[in-house]
mmCIF file of C-alpha atoms in Angstrom:
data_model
loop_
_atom_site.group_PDB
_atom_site.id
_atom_site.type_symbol
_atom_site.label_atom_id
_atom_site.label_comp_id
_atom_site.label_asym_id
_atom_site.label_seq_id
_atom_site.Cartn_x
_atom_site.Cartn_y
_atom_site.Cartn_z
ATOM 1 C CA UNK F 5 92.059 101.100 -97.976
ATOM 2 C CA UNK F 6 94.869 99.025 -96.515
ATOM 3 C CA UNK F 7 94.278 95.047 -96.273
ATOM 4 C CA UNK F 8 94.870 93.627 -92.860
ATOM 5 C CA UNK F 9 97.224 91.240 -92.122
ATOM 6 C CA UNK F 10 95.494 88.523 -90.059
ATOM 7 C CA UNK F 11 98.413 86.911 -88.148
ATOM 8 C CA UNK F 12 96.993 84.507 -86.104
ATOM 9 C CA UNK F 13 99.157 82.623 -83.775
ATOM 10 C CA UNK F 14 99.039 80.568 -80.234
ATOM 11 C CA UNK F 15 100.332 83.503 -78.532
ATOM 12 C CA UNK F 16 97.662 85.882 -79.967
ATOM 13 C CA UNK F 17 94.781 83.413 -79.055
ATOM 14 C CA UNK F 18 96.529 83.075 -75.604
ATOM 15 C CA UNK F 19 96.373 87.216 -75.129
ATOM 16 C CA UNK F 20 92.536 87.243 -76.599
ATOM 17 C CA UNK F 21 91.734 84.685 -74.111
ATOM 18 C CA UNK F 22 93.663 86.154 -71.152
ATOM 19 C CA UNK F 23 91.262 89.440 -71.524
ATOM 20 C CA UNK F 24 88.156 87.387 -70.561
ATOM 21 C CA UNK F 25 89.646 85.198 -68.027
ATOM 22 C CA UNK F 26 89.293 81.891 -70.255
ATOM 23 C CA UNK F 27 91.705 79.616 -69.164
ATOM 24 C CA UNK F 28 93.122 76.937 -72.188
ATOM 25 C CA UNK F 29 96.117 74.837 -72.281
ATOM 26 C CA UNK F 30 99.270 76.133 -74.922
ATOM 27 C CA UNK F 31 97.450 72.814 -76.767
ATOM 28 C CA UNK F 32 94.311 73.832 -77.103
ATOM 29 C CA UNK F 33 95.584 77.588 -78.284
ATOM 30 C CA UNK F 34 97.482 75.918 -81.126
ATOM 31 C CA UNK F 35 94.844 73.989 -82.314
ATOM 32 C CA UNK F 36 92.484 77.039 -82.095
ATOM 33 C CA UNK F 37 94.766 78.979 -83.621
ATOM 34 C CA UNK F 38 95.442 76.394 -86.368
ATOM 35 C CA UNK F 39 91.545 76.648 -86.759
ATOM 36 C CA UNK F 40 91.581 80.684 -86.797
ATOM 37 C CA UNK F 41 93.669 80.858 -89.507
ATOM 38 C CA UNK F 42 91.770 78.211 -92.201
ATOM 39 C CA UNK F 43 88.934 80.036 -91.266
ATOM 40 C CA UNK F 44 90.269 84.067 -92.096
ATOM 41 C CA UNK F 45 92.721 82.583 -94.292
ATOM 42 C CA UNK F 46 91.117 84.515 -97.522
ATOM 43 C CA UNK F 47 88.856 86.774 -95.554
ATOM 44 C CA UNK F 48 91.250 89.609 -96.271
ATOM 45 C CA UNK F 49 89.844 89.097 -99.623
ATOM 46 C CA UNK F 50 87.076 90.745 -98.311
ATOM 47 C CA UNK F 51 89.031 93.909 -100.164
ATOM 48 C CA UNK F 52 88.789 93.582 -103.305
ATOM 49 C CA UNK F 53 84.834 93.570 -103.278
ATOM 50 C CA UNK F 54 84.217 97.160 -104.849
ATOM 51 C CA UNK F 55 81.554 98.485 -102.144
ATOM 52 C CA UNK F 56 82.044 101.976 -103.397
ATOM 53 C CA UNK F 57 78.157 101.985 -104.856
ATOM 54 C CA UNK F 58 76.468 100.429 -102.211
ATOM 55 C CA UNK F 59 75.742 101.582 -98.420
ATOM 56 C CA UNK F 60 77.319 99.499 -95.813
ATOM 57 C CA UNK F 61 75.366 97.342 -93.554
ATOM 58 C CA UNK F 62 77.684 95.401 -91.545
ATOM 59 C CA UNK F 63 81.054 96.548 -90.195
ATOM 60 C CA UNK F 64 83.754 94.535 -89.071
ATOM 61 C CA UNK F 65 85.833 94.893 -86.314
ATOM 62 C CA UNK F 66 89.739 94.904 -87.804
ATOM 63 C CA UNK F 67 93.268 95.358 -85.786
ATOM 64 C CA UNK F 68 95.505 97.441 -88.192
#
């Protein structure tokens, strides 16, 4: 399986937000971006977590 490559940036957080109408400042989207990435910083390493014995229960929704 492939990691993903979290690549968060103002611009991103400006597109996400655009889709639901929210409307922030270029501000606000850098420090929520800023935010976004501390907080998936390492969850790519999600991956190395051998799963292969065990049924998944949760699945999470990845851009590749």
């Amino acid at each position: 399986m492939n990691r993903p490559r979290l690549n968060v940036t103002p611009e991103r957080v400006a597109a996400y937000a655009e889709m639901f109408g929210i409307e922030v400042s270029m501000d606000e989207f850098a420090a929520i971006s800023n935010q976004l990435r501390g907080v998936l910083g390492d969850i790519d390493q999600l991956w190395d977590i051998d799963v292969s014995g065990h049924e998944m229960s949760v699945i999470f929704p990845v851009d590749r």
